[in-house]
Amino acid sequence: MGEKLICNNKKAFHDYFIEEKFEAGMVLKGTEVKSLRLGKGNLNDSFALVREGEVFLHNLHISPYAFGNRENHDPERMRKLLLHKAEINRLYGKIREKGYSVVPLRLYFKNGCIKVELGLAKGKKLYDKREDLKKKDQKREMAVALKERNK
């Protein structure tokens, strides 16, 4: 059946070095799933924390379902992530080290289930961000030069 992207977090790749990726399921309510099927999710400024052996996703915004009633969900509620115990222990060990955090990279459907891709990230300094922008500009200039040369 494949994967269908709901939303991704482009800012995470700009602000962090992604060292490792994990795939996790999420505990959701019915109206949240219906809203995500309409593409109403936003990963900006969201992060994951490990508490008491469980991983929770904070600041994931899922817009309220338009046709929901009073049982509609809170858009900014904390959501539990489903990971294997070994993965949770690995994340917890890395998070305790200085400078590491867990950020969601993308939210997608996989075989009918909603999954979130988490990245074990280390923050970039300002000069790292500038260097990335320079590399991006150089690639763009090379592509334009190649296109002009092939005409």
PDB file of C-alpha atoms in Angstrom:
ATOM      1  CA  MET A   1       0.000   0.000   0.000  1.00  0.00           C
ATOM      2  CA  GLY A   2       2.949   2.356   0.608  1.00  0.00           C
ATOM      3  CA  GLU A   3       3.344   5.631   2.405  1.00  0.00           C
ATOM      4  CA  LYS A   4       1.385   8.881   2.166  1.00  0.00           C
ATOM      5  CA  LEU A   5       3.014  11.960   3.657  1.00  0.00           C
ATOM      6  CA  ILE A   6       0.838  14.106   5.930  1.00  0.00           C
ATOM      7  CA  CYS A   7       3.417  16.741   6.889  1.00  0.00           C
ATOM      8  CA  ASN A   8       7.141  17.093   7.424  1.00  0.00           C
ATOM      9  CA  ASN A   9       9.399  19.252   9.553  1.00  0.00           C
ATOM     10  CA  LYS A  10      11.791  21.062   7.204  1.00  0.00           C
ATOM     11  CA  LYS A  11      12.930  23.328  10.015  1.00  0.00           C
ATOM     12  CA  ALA A  12      14.373  20.345  11.907  1.00  0.00           C
ATOM     13  CA  PHE A  13      16.960  19.725   9.183  1.00  0.00           C
ATOM     14  CA  HIS A  14      17.896  23.412   9.287  1.00  0.00           C
ATOM     15  CA  ASP A  15      18.243  23.631  13.066  1.00  0.00           C
ATOM     16  CA  TYR A  16      19.683  20.179  13.910  1.00  0.00           C
ATOM     17  CA  PHE A  17      22.128  17.505  12.796  1.00  0.00           C
ATOM     18  CA  ILE A  18      20.013  14.336  12.541  1.00  0.00           C
ATOM     19  CA  GLU A  19      22.128  11.417  13.722  1.00  0.00           C
ATOM     20  CA  GLU A  20      19.623   8.572  13.923  1.00  0.00           C
ATOM     21  CA  LYS A  21      16.004   7.984  12.871  1.00  0.00           C
ATOM     22  CA  PHE A  22      13.243   5.976  14.538  1.00  0.00           C
ATOM     23  CA  GLU A  23       9.735   5.073  13.364  1.00  0.00           C
ATOM     24  CA  ALA A  24       6.988   5.194  15.987  1.00  0.00           C
ATOM     25  CA  GLY A  25       3.234   4.735  16.120  1.00  0.00           C
ATOM     26  CA  MET A  26       0.955   7.181  17.925  1.00  0.00           C
ATOM     27  CA  VAL A  27      -1.999   6.824  20.262  1.00  0.00           C
ATOM     28  CA  LEU A  28      -4.709   8.998  18.691  1.00  0.00           C
ATOM     29  CA  LYS A  29      -8.416   9.700  19.018  1.00  0.00           C
ATOM     30  CA  GLY A  30     -10.849   9.127  16.149  1.00  0.00           C
ATOM     31  CA  THR A  31     -11.303  12.792  15.293  1.00  0.00           C
ATOM     32  CA  GLU A  32      -7.519  13.239  15.177  1.00  0.00           C
ATOM     33  CA  VAL A  33      -7.191  10.465  12.605  1.00  0.00           C
ATOM     34  CA  LYS A  34      -9.982  11.974  10.500  1.00  0.00           C
ATOM     35  CA  SER A  35      -8.337  15.392  10.661  1.00  0.00           C
ATOM     36  CA  LEU A  36      -4.947  13.933   9.670  1.00  0.00           C
ATOM     37  CA  ARG A  37      -6.549  12.172   6.693  1.00  0.00           C
ATOM     38  CA  LEU A  38      -7.477  15.687   5.532  1.00  0.00           C
ATOM     39  CA  GLY A  39      -3.824  16.750   5.983  1.00  0.00           C
ATOM     40  CA  LYS A  40      -4.414  19.027   8.977  1.00  0.00           C
ATOM     41  CA  GLY A  41      -1.213  18.370  10.954  1.00  0.00           C
ATOM     42  CA  ASN A  42       1.692  20.663  11.831  1.00  0.00           C
ATOM     43  CA  LEU A  43       5.040  19.479  13.249  1.00  0.00           C
ATOM     44  CA  ASN A  44       6.657  22.905  13.716  1.00  0.00           C
ATOM     45  CA  ASP A  45       8.100  23.445  17.224  1.00  0.00           C
ATOM     46  CA  SER A  46       7.177  19.919  18.328  1.00  0.00           C
ATOM     47  CA  PHE A  47       9.481  17.655  20.327  1.00  0.00           C
ATOM     48  CA  ALA A  48       9.464  14.317  22.145  1.00  0.00           C
ATOM     49  CA  LEU A  49      10.271  13.597  25.791  1.00  0.00           C
ATOM     50  CA  VAL A  50      10.779  10.352  27.705  1.00  0.00           C
ATOM     51  CA  ARG A  51       8.827  10.126  30.976  1.00  0.00           C
ATOM     52  CA  GLU A  52       8.592   7.058  33.194  1.00  0.00           C
ATOM     53  CA  GLY A  53       9.639   4.693  30.423  1.00  0.00           C
ATOM     54  CA  GLU A  54       7.207   6.140  27.857  1.00  0.00           C
ATOM     55  CA  VAL A  55       7.743   8.627  25.025  1.00  0.00           C
ATOM     56  CA  PHE A  56       5.378  11.578  24.569  1.00  0.00           C
ATOM     57  CA  LEU A  57       5.122  14.034  21.685  1.00  0.00           C
ATOM     58  CA  HIS A  58       4.543  17.672  22.672  1.00  0.00           C
ATOM     59  CA  ASN A  59       3.308  20.641  20.577  1.00  0.00           C
ATOM     60  CA  LEU A  60       2.095  18.552  17.628  1.00  0.00           C
ATOM     61  CA  HIS A  61      -0.829  20.577  16.309  1.00  0.00           C
ATOM     62  CA  ILE A  62      -3.690  18.585  14.781  1.00  0.00           C
ATOM     63  CA  SER A  63      -6.531  20.908  13.802  1.00  0.00           C
ATOM     64  CA  PRO A  64      -9.972  20.043  15.189  1.00  0.00           C
ATOM     65  CA  TYR A  65     -12.087  17.916  12.866  1.00  0.00           C
ATOM     66  CA  ALA A  66     -14.591  20.154  11.058  1.00  0.00           C
ATOM     67  CA  PHE A  67     -17.490  17.702  11.410  1.00  0.00           C
ATOM     68  CA  GLY A  68     -16.694  16.731  15.007  1.00  0.00           C
ATOM     69  CA  ASN A  69     -19.052  17.391  17.879  1.00  0.00           C
ATOM     70  CA  ARG A  70     -18.366  18.107  21.557  1.00  0.00           C
ATOM     71  CA  GLU A  71     -16.174  14.985  21.643  1.00  0.00           C
ATOM     72  CA  ASN A  72     -13.617  16.727  19.392  1.00  0.00           C
ATOM     73  CA  HIS A  73      -9.971  16.610  20.514  1.00  0.00           C
ATOM     74  CA  ASP A  74      -7.699  19.285  21.978  1.00  0.00           C
ATOM     75  CA  PRO A  75      -5.394  20.376  19.104  1.00  0.00           C
ATOM     76  CA  GLU A  76      -2.234  20.719  21.228  1.00  0.00           C
ATOM     77  CA  ARG A  77      -2.603  17.753  23.584  1.00  0.00           C
ATOM     78  CA  MET A  78       0.335  15.539  24.526  1.00  0.00           C
ATOM     79  CA  ARG A  79       0.352  12.286  22.492  1.00  0.00           C
ATOM     80  CA  LYS A  80       1.903   8.981  23.503  1.00  0.00           C
ATOM     81  CA  LEU A  81       4.311   7.354  21.044  1.00  0.00           C
ATOM     82  CA  LEU A  82       4.618   3.605  20.596  1.00  0.00           C
ATOM     83  CA  LEU A  83       8.216   2.357  20.519  1.00  0.00           C
ATOM     84  CA  HIS A  84       9.997  -0.823  21.565  1.00  0.00           C
ATOM     85  CA  LYS A  85      11.502  -0.802  25.058  1.00  0.00           C
ATOM     86  CA  ALA A  86      15.060  -1.036  23.684  1.00  0.00           C
ATOM     87  CA  GLU A  87      14.453   2.001  21.450  1.00  0.00           C
ATOM     88  CA  ILE A  88      13.035   3.980  24.378  1.00  0.00           C
ATOM     89  CA  ASN A  89      16.054   3.110  26.543  1.00  0.00           C
ATOM     90  CA  ARG A  90      18.420   4.100  23.725  1.00  0.00           C
ATOM     91  CA  LEU A  91      16.634   7.445  23.261  1.00  0.00           C
ATOM     92  CA  TYR A  92      16.597   8.108  26.997  1.00  0.00           C
ATOM     93  CA  GLY A  93      20.323   7.419  27.266  1.00  0.00           C
ATOM     94  CA  LYS A  94      21.099   9.801  24.401  1.00  0.00           C
ATOM     95  CA  ILE A  95      18.745  12.564  25.609  1.00  0.00           C
ATOM     96  CA  ARG A  96      20.552  12.653  28.959  1.00  0.00           C
ATOM     97  CA  GLU A  97      23.757  13.550  27.098  1.00  0.00           C
ATOM     98  CA  LYS A  98      24.284  17.262  26.617  1.00  0.00           C
ATOM     99  CA  GLY A  99      22.952  18.745  23.398  1.00  0.00           C
ATOM    100  CA  TYR A 100      20.747  15.868  22.211  1.00  0.00           C
ATOM    101  CA  SER A 101      17.010  16.050  21.705  1.00  0.00           C
ATOM    102  CA  VAL A 102      14.321  14.088  19.881  1.00  0.00           C
ATOM    103  CA  VAL A 103      12.412  15.914  17.151  1.00  0.00           C
ATOM    104  CA  PRO A 104       9.721  14.599  14.812  1.00  0.00           C
ATOM    105  CA  LEU A 105      10.791  14.753  11.171  1.00  0.00           C
ATOM    106  CA  ARG A 106       7.654  13.693   9.337  1.00  0.00           C
ATOM    107  CA  LEU A 107       4.147  12.384   9.900  1.00  0.00           C
ATOM    108  CA  TYR A 108       2.768   9.849   7.427  1.00  0.00           C
ATOM    109  CA  PHE A 109       0.378   6.975   6.776  1.00  0.00           C
ATOM    110  CA  LYS A 110       1.975   3.548   6.394  1.00  0.00           C
ATOM    111  CA  ASN A 111      -0.348   0.673   5.503  1.00  0.00           C
ATOM    112  CA  GLY A 112      -3.304   2.567   6.979  1.00  0.00           C
ATOM    113  CA  CYS A 113      -1.567   3.415  10.283  1.00  0.00           C
ATOM    114  CA  ILE A 114      -0.267   6.839  11.257  1.00  0.00           C
ATOM    115  CA  LYS A 115       3.456   6.851  11.938  1.00  0.00           C
ATOM    116  CA  VAL A 116       5.870   9.543  13.022  1.00  0.00           C
ATOM    117  CA  GLU A 117       9.552   9.531  12.112  1.00  0.00           C
ATOM    118  CA  LEU A 118      11.655  10.728  15.021  1.00  0.00           C
ATOM    119  CA  GLY A 119      15.185  12.018  14.684  1.00  0.00           C
ATOM    120  CA  LEU A 120      17.841  11.919  17.367  1.00  0.00           C
ATOM    121  CA  ALA A 121      19.176  15.425  16.875  1.00  0.00           C
ATOM    122  CA  LYS A 122      22.046  17.582  18.014  1.00  0.00           C
ATOM    123  CA  GLY A 123      21.587  21.356  17.733  1.00  0.00           C
ATOM    124  CA  LYS A 124      23.466  23.333  15.099  1.00  0.00           C
ATOM    125  CA  LYS A 125      25.384  26.474  15.874  1.00  0.00           C
ATOM    126  CA  LEU A 126      24.821  29.639  13.825  1.00  0.00           C
ATOM    127  CA  TYR A 127      27.990  29.125  11.766  1.00  0.00           C
ATOM    128  CA  ASP A 128      26.825  25.577  10.851  1.00  0.00           C
ATOM    129  CA  LYS A 129      23.553  27.000   9.521  1.00  0.00           C
ATOM    130  CA  ARG A 130      25.437  29.601   7.460  1.00  0.00           C
ATOM    131  CA  GLU A 131      27.676  26.881   6.025  1.00  0.00           C
ATOM    132  CA  ASP A 132      24.635  24.830   5.002  1.00  0.00           C
ATOM    133  CA  LEU A 133      23.135  27.866   3.264  1.00  0.00           C
ATOM    134  CA  LYS A 134      26.397  28.432   1.364  1.00  0.00           C
ATOM    135  CA  LYS A 135      26.439  24.799   0.193  1.00  0.00           C
ATOM    136  CA  LYS A 136      22.810  25.066  -0.893  1.00  0.00           C
ATOM    137  CA  ASP A 137      23.550  28.242  -2.896  1.00  0.00           C
ATOM    138  CA  GLN A 138      26.573  26.597  -4.530  1.00  0.00           C
ATOM    139  CA  LYS A 139      24.492  23.590  -5.597  1.00  0.00           C
ATOM    140  CA  ARG A 140      21.839  25.885  -7.048  1.00  0.00           C
ATOM    141  CA  GLU A 141      24.465  27.889  -8.975  1.00  0.00           C
ATOM    142  CA  MET A 142      26.030  24.687 -10.347  1.00  0.00           C
ATOM    143  CA  ALA A 143      22.634  23.423 -11.483  1.00  0.00           C
ATOM    144  CA  VAL A 144      21.936  26.714 -13.280  1.00  0.00           C
ATOM    145  CA  ALA A 145      25.404  26.670 -14.901  1.00  0.00           C
ATOM    146  CA  LEU A 146      24.909  23.082 -16.099  1.00  0.00           C
ATOM    147  CA  LYS A 147      21.507  23.957 -17.480  1.00  0.00           C
ATOM    148  CA  GLU A 148      22.952  26.947 -19.372  1.00  0.00           C
ATOM    149  CA  ARG A 149      25.816  24.849 -20.726  1.00  0.00           C
ATOM    150  CA  ASN A 150      23.482  22.104 -21.998  1.00  0.00           C
ATOM    151  CA  LYS A 151      21.407  24.552 -24.041  1.00  0.00           C
TER     152      LYS A 151
END
